Coordinates of C-alpha atoms (C1' of nucleotides) in Angstrom, one line a residue:
Chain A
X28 CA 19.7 5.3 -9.1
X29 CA 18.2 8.2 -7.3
X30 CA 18.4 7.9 -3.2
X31 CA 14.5 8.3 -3.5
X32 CA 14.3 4.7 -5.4
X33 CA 16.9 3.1 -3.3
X34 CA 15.4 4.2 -0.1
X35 CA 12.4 2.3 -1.4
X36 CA 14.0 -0.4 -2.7
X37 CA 14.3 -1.3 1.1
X38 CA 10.6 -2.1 1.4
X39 CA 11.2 -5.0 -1.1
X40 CA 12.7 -6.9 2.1
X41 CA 10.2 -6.8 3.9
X42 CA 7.9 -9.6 3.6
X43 CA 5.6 -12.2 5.4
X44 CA 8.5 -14.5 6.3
X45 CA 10.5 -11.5 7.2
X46 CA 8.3 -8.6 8.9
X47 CA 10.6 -7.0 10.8
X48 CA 13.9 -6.2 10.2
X49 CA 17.2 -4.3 12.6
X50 CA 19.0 -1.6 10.9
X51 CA 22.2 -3.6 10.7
X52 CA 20.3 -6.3 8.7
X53 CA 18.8 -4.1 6.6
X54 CA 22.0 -3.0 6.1
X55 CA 23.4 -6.5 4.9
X56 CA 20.2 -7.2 2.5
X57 CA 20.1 -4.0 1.1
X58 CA 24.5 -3.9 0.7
X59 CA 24.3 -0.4 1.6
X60 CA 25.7 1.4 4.6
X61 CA 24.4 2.0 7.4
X62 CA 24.2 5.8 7.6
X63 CA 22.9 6.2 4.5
X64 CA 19.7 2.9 5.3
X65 CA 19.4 5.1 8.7
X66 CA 18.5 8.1 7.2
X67 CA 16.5 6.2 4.1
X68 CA 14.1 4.4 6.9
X69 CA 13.7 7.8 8.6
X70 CA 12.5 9.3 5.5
X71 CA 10.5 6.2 5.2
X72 CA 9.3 6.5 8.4
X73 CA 8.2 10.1 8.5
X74 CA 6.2 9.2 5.4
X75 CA 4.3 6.2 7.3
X76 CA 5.6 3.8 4.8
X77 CA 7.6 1.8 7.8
X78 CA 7.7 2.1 11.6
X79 CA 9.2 1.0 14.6
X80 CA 8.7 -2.2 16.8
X81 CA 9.2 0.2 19.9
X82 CA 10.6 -2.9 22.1
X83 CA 12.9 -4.3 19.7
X84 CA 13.9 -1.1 17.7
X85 CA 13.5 -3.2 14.7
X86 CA 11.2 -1.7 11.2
X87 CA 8.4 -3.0 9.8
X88 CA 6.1 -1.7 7.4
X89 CA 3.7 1.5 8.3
X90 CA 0.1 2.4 8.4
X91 CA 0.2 4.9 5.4
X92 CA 0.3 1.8 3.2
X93 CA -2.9 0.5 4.1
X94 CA -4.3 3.7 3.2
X95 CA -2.5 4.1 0.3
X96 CA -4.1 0.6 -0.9
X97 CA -7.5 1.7 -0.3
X98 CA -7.1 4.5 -2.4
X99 CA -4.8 2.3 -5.3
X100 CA -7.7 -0.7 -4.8
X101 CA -10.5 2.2 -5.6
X102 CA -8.3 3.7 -8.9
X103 CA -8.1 0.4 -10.6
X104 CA -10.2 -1.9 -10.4
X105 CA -9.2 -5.4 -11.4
X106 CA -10.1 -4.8 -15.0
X107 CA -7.8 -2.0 -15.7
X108 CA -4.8 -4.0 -14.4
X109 CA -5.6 -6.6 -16.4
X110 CA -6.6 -5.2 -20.0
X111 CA -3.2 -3.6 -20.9
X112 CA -1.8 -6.6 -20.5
X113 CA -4.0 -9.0 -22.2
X114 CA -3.8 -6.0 -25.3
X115 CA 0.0 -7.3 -25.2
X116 CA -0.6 -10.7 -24.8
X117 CA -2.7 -11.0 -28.1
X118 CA -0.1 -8.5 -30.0
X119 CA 2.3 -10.9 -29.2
X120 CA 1.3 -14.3 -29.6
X121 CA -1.3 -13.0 -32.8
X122 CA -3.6 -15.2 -31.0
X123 CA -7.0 -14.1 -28.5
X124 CA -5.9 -13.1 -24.8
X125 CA -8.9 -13.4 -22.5
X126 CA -8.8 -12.7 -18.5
X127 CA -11.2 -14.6 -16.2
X128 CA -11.6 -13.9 -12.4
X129 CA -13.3 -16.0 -10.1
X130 CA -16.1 -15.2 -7.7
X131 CA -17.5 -17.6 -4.8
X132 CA -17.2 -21.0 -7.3
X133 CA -18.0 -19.4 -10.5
X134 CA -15.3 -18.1 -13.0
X135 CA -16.1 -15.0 -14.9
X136 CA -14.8 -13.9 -18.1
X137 CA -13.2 -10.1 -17.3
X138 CA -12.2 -9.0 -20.6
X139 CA -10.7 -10.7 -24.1
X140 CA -8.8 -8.8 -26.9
X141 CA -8.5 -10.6 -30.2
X142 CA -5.4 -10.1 -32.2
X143 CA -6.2 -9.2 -36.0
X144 CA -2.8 -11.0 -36.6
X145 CA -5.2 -13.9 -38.5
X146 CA -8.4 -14.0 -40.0
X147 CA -9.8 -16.9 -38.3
X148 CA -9.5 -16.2 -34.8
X149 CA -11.0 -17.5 -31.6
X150 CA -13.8 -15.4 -30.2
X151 CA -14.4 -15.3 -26.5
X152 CA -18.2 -14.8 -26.4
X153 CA -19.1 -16.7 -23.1
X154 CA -18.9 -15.4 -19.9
X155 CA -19.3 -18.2 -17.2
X156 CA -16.1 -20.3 -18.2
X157 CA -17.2 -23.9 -17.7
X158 CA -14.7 -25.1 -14.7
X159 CA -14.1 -28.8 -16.4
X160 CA -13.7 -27.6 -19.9
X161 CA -11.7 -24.5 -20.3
X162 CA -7.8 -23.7 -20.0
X163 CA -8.7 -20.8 -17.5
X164 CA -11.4 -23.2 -15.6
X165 CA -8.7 -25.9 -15.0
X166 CA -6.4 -23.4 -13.6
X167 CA -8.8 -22.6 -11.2
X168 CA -9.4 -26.1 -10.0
X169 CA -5.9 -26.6 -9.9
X170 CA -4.7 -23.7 -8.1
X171 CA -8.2 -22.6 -6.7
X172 CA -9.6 -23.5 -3.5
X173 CA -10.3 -27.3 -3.1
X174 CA -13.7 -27.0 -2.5
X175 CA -14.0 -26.2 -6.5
X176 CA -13.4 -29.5 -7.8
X177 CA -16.8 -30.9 -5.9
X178 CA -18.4 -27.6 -7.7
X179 CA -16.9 -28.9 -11.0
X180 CA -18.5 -32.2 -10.8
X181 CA -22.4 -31.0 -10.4
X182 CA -21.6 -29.3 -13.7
X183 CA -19.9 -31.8 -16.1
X184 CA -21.8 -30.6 -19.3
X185 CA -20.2 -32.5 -22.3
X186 CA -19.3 -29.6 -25.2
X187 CA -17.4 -31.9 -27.5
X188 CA -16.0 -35.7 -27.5
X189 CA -13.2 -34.8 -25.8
X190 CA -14.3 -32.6 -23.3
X191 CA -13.4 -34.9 -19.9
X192 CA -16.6 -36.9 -18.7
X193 CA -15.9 -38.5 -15.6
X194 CA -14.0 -37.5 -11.7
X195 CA -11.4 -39.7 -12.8
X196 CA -10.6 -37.9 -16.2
X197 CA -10.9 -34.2 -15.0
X198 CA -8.5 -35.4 -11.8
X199 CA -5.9 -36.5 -14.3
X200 CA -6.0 -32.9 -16.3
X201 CA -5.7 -31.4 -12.9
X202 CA -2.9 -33.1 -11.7
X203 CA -1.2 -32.6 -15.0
X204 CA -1.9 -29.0 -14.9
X205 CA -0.3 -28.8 -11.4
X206 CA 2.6 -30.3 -12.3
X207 CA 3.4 -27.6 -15.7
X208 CA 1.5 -24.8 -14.3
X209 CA -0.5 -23.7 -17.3
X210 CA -3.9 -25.0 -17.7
X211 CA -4.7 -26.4 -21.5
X212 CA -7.9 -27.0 -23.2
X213 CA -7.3 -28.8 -26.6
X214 CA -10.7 -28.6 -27.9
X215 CA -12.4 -29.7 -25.0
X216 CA -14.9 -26.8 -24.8
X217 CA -15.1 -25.9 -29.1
X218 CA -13.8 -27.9 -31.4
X219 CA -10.7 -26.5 -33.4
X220 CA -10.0 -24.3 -30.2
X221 CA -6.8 -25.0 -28.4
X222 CA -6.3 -22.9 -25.4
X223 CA -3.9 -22.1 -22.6
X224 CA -3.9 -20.8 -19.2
X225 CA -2.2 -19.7 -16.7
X226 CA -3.4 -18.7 -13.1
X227 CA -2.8 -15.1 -11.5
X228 CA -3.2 -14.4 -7.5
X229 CA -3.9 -11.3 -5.7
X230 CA -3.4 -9.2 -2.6
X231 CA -4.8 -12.3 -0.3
X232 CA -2.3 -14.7 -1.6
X233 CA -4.7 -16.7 -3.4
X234 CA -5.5 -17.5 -7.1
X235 CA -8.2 -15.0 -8.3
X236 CA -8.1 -15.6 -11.6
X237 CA -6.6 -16.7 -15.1
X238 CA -4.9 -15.3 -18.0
X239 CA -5.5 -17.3 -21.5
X240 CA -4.7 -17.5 -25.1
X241 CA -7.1 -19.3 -27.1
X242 CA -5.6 -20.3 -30.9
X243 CA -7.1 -21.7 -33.7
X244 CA -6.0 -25.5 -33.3
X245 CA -5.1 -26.1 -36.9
X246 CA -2.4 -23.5 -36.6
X247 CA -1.3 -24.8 -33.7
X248 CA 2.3 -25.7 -33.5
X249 CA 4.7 -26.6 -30.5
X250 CA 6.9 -23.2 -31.3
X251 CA 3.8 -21.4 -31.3
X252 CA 2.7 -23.3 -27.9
X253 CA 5.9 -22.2 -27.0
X254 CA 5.5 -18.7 -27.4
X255 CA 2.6 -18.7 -25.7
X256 CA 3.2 -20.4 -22.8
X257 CA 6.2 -17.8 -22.8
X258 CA 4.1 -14.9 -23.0
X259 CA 1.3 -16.3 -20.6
X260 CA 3.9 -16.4 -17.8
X261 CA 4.9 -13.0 -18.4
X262 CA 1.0 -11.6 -18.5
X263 CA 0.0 -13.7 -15.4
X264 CA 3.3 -12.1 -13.4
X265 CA 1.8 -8.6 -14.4
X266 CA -1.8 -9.1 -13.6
X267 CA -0.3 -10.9 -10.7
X268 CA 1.3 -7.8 -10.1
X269 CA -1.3 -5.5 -10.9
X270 CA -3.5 -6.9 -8.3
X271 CA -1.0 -6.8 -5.8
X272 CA -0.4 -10.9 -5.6
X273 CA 2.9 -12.3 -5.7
X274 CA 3.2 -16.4 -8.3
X275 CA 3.8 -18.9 -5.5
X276 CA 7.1 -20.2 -5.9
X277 CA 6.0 -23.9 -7.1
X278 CA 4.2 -22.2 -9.8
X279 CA 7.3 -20.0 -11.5
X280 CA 9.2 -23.6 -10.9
X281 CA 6.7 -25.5 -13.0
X282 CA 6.7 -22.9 -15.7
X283 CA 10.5 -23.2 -15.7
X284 CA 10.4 -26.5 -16.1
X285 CA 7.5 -26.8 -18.6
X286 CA 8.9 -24.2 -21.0
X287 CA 12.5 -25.7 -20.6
X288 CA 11.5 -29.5 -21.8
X289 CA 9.5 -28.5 -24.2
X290 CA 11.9 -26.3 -25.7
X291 CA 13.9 -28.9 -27.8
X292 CA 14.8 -26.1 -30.5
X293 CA 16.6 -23.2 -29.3
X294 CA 20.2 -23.6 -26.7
X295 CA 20.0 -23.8 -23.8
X296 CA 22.2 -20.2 -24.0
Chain B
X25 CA 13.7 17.7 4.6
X26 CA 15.3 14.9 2.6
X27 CA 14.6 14.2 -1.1
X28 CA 12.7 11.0 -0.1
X29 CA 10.8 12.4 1.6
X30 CA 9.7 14.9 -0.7
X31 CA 9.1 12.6 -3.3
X32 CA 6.7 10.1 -0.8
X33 CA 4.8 13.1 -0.1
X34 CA 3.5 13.3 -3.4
X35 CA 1.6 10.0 -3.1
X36 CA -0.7 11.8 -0.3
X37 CA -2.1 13.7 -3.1
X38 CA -3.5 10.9 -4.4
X39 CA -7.3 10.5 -2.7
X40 CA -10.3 8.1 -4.0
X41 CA -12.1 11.8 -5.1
X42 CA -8.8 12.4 -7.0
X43 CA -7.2 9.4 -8.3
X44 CA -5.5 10.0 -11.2
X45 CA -3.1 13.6 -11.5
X46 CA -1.1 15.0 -14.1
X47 CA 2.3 16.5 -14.2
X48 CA 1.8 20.1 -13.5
X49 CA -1.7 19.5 -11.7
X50 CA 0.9 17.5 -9.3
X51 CA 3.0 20.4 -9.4
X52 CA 0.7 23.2 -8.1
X53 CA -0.8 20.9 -5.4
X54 CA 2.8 20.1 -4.1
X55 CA 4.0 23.5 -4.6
X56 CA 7.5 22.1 -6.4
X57 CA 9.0 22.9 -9.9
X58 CA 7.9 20.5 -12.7
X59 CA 11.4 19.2 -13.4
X60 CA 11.8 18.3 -9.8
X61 CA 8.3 16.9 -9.4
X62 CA 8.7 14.6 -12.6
X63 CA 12.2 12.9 -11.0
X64 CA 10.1 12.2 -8.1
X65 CA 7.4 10.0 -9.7
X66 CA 9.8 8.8 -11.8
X67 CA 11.9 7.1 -8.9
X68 CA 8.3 6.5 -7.4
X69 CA 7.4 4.8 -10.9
X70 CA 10.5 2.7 -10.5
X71 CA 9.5 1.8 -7.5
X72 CA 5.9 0.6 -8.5
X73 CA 4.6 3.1 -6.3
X74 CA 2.6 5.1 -9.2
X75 CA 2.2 4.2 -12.7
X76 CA 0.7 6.1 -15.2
X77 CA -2.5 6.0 -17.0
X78 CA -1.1 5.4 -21.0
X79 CA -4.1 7.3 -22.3
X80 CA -3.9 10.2 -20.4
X81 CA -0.2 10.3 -19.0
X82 CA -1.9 11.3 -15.7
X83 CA 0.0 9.3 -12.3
X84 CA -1.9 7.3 -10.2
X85 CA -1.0 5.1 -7.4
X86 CA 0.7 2.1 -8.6
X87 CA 0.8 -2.3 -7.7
X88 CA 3.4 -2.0 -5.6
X89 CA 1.2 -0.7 -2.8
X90 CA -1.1 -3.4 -2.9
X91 CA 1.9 -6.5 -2.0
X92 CA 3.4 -4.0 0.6
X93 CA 0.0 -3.9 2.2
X94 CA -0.6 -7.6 2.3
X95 CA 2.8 -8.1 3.9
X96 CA 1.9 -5.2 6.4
X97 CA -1.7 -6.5 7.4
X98 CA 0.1 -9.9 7.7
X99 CA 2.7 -8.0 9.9
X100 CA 0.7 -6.0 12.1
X101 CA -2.5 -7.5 13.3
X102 CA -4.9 -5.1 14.8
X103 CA -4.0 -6.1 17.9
X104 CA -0.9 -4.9 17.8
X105 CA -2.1 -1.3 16.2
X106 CA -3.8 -0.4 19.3
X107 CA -2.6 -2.1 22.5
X108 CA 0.5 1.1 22.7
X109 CA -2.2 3.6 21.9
X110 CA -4.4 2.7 24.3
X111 CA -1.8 2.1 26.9
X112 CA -1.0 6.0 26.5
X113 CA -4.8 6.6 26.5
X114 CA -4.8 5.1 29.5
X115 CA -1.6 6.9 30.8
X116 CA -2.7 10.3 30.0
X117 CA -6.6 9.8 31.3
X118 CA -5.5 8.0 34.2
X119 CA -8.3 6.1 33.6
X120 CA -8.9 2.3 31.9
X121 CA -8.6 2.4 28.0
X122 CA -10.1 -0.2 25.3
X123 CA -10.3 -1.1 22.1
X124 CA -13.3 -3.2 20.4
X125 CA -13.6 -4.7 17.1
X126 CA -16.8 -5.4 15.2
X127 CA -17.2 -8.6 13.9
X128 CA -20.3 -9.3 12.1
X129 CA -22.9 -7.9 14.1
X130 CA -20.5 -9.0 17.6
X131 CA -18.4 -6.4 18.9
X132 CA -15.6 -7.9 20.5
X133 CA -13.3 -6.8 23.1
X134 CA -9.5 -6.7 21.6
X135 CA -7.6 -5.3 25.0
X136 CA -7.6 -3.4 27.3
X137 CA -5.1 -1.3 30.1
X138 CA -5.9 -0.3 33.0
X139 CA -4.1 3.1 34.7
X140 CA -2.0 2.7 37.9
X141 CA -3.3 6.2 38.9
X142 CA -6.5 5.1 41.2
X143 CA -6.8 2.7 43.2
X144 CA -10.5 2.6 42.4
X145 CA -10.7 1.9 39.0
X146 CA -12.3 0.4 36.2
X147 CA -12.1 -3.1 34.8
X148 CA -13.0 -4.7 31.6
X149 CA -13.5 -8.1 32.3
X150 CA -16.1 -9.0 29.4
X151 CA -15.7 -10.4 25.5
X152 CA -18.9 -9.5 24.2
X153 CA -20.1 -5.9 24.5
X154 CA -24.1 -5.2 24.6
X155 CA -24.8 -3.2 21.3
X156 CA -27.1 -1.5 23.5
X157 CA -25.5 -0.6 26.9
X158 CA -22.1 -0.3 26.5
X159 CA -20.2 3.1 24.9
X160 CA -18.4 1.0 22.2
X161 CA -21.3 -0.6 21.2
X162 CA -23.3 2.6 21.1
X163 CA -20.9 3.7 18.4
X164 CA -21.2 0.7 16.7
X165 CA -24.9 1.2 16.4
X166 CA -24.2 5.0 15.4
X167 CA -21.5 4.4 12.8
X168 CA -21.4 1.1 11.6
X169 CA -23.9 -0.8 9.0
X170 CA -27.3 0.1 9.3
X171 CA -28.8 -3.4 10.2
X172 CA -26.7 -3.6 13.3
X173 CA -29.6 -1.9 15.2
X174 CA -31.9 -4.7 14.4
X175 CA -29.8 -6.8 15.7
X176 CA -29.6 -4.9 19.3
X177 CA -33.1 -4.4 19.4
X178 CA -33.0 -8.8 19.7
X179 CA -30.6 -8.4 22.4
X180 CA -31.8 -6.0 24.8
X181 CA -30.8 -7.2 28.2
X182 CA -31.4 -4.6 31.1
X183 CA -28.1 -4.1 33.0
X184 CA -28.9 -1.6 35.3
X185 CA -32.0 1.2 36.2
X186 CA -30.4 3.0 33.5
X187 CA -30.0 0.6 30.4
X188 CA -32.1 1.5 27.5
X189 CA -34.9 -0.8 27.5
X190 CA -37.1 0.6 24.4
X191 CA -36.1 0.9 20.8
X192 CA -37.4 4.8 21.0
X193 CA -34.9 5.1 23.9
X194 CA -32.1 3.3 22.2
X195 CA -32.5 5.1 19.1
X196 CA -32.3 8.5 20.6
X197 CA -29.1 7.9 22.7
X198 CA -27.7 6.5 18.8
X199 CA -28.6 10.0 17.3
X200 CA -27.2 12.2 19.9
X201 CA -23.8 10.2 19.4
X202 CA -24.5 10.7 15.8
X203 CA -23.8 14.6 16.8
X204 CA -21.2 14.3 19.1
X205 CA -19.3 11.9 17.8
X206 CA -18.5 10.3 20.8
X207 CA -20.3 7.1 22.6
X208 CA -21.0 7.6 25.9
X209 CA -22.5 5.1 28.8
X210 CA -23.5 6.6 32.1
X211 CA -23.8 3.6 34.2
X212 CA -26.2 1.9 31.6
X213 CA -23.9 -1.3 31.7
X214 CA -22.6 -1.2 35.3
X215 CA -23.2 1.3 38.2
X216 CA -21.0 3.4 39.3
X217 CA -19.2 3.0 35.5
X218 CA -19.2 5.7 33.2
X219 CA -17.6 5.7 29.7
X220 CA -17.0 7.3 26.5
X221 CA -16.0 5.8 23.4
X222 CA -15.1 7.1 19.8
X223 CA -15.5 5.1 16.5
X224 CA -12.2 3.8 14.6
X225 CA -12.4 2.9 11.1
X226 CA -9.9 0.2 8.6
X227 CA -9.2 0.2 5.6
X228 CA -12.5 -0.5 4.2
X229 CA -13.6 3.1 4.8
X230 CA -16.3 1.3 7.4
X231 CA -16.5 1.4 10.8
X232 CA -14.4 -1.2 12.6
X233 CA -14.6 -0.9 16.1
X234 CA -13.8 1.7 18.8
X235 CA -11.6 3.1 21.6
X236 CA -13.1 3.8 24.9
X237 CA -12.2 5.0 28.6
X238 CA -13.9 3.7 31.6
X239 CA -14.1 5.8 34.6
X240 CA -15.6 5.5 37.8
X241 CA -18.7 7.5 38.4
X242 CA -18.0 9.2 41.5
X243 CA -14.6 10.9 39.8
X244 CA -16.3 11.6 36.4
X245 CA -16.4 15.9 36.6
X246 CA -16.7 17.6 33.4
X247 CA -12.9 18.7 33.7
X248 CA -12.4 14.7 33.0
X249 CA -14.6 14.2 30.6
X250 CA -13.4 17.2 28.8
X251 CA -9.3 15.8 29.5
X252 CA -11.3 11.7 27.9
X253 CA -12.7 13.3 25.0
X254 CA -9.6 14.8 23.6
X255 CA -7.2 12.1 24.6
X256 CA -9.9 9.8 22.5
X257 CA -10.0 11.7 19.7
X258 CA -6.4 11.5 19.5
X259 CA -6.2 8.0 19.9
X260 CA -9.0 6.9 17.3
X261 CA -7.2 9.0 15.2
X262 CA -3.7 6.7 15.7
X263 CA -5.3 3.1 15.9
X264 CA -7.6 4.8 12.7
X265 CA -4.2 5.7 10.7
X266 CA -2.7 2.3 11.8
X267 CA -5.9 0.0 10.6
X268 CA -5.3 1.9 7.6
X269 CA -8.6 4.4 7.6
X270 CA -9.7 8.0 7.9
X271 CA -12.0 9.4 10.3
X272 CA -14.8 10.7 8.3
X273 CA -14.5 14.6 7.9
X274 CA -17.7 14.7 9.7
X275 CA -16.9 12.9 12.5
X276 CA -13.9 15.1 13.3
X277 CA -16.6 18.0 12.5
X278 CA -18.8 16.3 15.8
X279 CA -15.6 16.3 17.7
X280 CA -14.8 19.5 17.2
X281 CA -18.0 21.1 17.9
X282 CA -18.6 18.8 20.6
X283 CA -15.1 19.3 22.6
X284 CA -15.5 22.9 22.1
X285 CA -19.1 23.1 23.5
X286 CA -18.1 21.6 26.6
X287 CA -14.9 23.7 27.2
X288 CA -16.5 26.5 28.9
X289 CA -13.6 26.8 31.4
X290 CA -10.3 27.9 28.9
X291 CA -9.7 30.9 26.7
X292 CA -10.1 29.6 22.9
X293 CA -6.9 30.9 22.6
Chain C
dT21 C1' 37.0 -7.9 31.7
dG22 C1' 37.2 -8.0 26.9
dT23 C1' 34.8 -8.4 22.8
dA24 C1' 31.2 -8.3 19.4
dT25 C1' 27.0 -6.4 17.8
dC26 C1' 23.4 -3.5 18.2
dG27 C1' 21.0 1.3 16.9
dG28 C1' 22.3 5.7 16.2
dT29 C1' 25.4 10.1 15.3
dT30 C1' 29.1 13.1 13.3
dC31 C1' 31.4 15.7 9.7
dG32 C1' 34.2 16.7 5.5
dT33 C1' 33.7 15.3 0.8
dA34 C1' 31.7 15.0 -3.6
dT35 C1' 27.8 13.5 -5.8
dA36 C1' 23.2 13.7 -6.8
dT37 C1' 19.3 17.1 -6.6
dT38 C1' 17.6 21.3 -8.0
dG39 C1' 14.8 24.8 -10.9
dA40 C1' 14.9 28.3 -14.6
dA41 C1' 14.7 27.9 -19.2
dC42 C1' 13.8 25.2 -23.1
dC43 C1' 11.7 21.6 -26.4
dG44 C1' 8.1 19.3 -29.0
dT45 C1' 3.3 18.1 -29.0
dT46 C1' -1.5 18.8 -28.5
dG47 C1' -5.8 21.2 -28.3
dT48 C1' -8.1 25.6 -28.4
dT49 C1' -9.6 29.9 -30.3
dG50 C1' -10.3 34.2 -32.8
Chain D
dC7 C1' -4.8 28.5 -39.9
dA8 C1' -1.8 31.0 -37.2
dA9 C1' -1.2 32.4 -32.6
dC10 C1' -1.5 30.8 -28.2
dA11 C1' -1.6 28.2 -24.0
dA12 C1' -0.9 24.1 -21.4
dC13 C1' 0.7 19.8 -21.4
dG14 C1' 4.6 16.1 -20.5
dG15 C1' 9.3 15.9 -20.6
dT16 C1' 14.6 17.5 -21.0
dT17 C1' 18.9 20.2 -20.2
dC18 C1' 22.7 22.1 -17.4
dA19 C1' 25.2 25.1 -14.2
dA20 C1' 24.9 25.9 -9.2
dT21 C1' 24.7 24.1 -4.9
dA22 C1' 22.1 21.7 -1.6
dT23 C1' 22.1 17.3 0.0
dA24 C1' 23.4 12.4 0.3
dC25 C1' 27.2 9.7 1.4
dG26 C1' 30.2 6.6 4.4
dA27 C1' 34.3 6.0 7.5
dA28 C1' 34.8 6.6 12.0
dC29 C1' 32.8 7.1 16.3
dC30 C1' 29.4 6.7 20.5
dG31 C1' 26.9 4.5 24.2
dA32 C1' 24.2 0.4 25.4
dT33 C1' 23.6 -4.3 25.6
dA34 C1' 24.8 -9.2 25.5
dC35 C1' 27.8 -12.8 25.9
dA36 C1' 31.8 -15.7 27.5

DNA sequence: TGTATCGGTTCGTATATTGAACCGTTGTTG
DNA sequence: CAACAACGGTTCAATATACGAACCGATACA
């Protein structure tokens, strides 16, 4: 480990619940002594990545960052953080990965990427993803802004005869979805389409968007639901990342609960 | 200069004109050997700090930047980016410092400091500043969004004898800001105030407010305004660098020209 | 007054950083 | 197509630099 990636492994304390931070804590968080964090935070703070609370002496994150993000924020756009990872996604679940983001009450599709792992396949061909009747528009009216469900309602177009059809029905796929953390569409938008979602965040903290796989529901099996919802989580951590969010807690716990109980098949190692 | 150090440097090569650069690009812009230079975005790569671009291999700034910078803007409000720069403003004119915001098409007063040094002095006790009479606002109207002039023109209250009460004479006090780069209000909001004002800019790129110093009439000499207009160019600079922007090259162009212009009294060393 | 903790400094040790030279690949060119 | 140049990446001896135990002065508390 170069001194160079430990001194910036200190920034990684920092955070909203913990802005500032004395040398002698850092110290403690970071197990490192406190010569050597000294001299890392004057590196750091020579390079405007942290600076000084000049009345309590205590370091908190620096101006250069916020100009760095502009620049990082004009290099990649949202699709480019995405697209890599939705490539992997479909490479590894053999199924098609889609992104959506969502603007003002309205979820676009970003980009999809089909796997040629199958002849049939799903297509993503539609770029407004209906709220009530998608995997990716479920995750947005779970983990969305509130307001989004009234949104949902003006717009309850039936697509198939399971597709939900009254407040009462899409509330219970919500609340369902909240509680596993993935959003799932079994043929609710297309028939023989079985999709899954699950929701990515951004810099502001809040959901901006979903990651999805959309199978072919015939071949649709619990281990391959399995491997899906296990690759979803790790895609929806990297656009997460990519877009400089961070998963709220509640959501990795859900995912960690959903994939354990479904997994009836493997030990627990 | 510590290895740290060296390596953050690299990251301000990285500009919106020049977002993406390659190993031995890197190399000549930093002046470093190539072996040295790749450690350093490696550790930097570790860190999320820069990734690189699969296709080309080229290093741009990475996701990492984009978390720290939410946890910094949730960390340091503006507020508390300008009140100790404008509290040595103050300090070093002697005179009454202040920093707006614009909000909309509002431009609020964020704080202000007066200076011990007079006893006569001035004080900032309004909220709101006039787009049209104040030196703030006039550097709203000079470097923020175009439509905030129809907006003054709707709110043209006459202050004083001096107060700019056509759109012909508002717009020509906006253009010869536009040269100097510096807002300045002779007694056009109050009598017997006079003030200057530079714009600051976030992380946006855009205008975001200014820094001004209010100073009695009777005192203003040309010796002062001279001592105001390089103590605000420093300080626009600072609360600039700490909302996370860059003064426009031609800005600091107006600044220069214009501080140079009126120092007819030192060598140009 | 004594003690604990804070941010910051010193200095000899040894470890991690350095850069010239090298490697394999790619793309260009006469 | 062979020669060449430029690229990203790697090696290794030499040494510059990072390390941490011990120390300092200031502050707070009991």
């Amino acid at each position: 480990m170069s001194s160079t990636t430990k001194a910036l492994t200190l920034l990684s304390h920092f955070s909203t619940k913990r802005p500032e931070i004395g040398l002698s804590q850092l110290c403690r968080l970071a197990g490192r002594d406190k010569a050597t964090t000294y001299r890392h935070l004057q590196a750091l703070e020579t390079a405007g990545f942290v600076e000084q609370n000049p009345a309590t002496k205590h370091y908190r994150l620096g101006p250069a960052i916020m100009h760095l993000a502009q620049v990082r924020e004009a290099t990649v756009p949202r699709e480019t953080g995405a697209i890599n990872v939705i490539k992997e996604l479909a490479d590894a679940t053999g199924e098609t990965a889609h992104v959506t983001v969502l603007s003002g009450s309205t979820l676009y599709g970003l980009s999809a990427c089909e796997s040629p792992h199958h002849a049939t396949r799903a297509v993503i061909d539609i770029s407004i993803f209906p709220l009530h009747a998608t995997a990716s528009g479920l995750c947005a009216l779970a983990f969305g802004p509130e307001d989004l469900f009234q949104s949902a309602l003006t717009k309850m177009e039936n697509f198939t005869s399971a597709t939900p059809a009254t407040p009462e029905a899409l509330a219970d796929l919500v609340a369902h979805i909240r509680l596993t953390g993935f959003g799932q569409a079994d043929q609710i938008y297309e028939d023989e389409i079985q999709a899954i979602a699950a929701p990515v965040f951004d810099h502001t903290g809040n959901f901006a968007g979903a990651v999805a796989v959309a199978s072919v529901a015939s071949r649709f099996t619990s281990e391959l639901e399995k491997t899906i919802k296990a690759e979803l989580t790790i895609a929806a951590r990297e656009i997460t990342r990519n877009w400089g969010g961070v998963i709220p807690a509640q959501i990795e716990k859900a995912w960690a609960a959903s994939i354990t109980h479904s997994n009836t098949l493997e030990p627990t190692s």
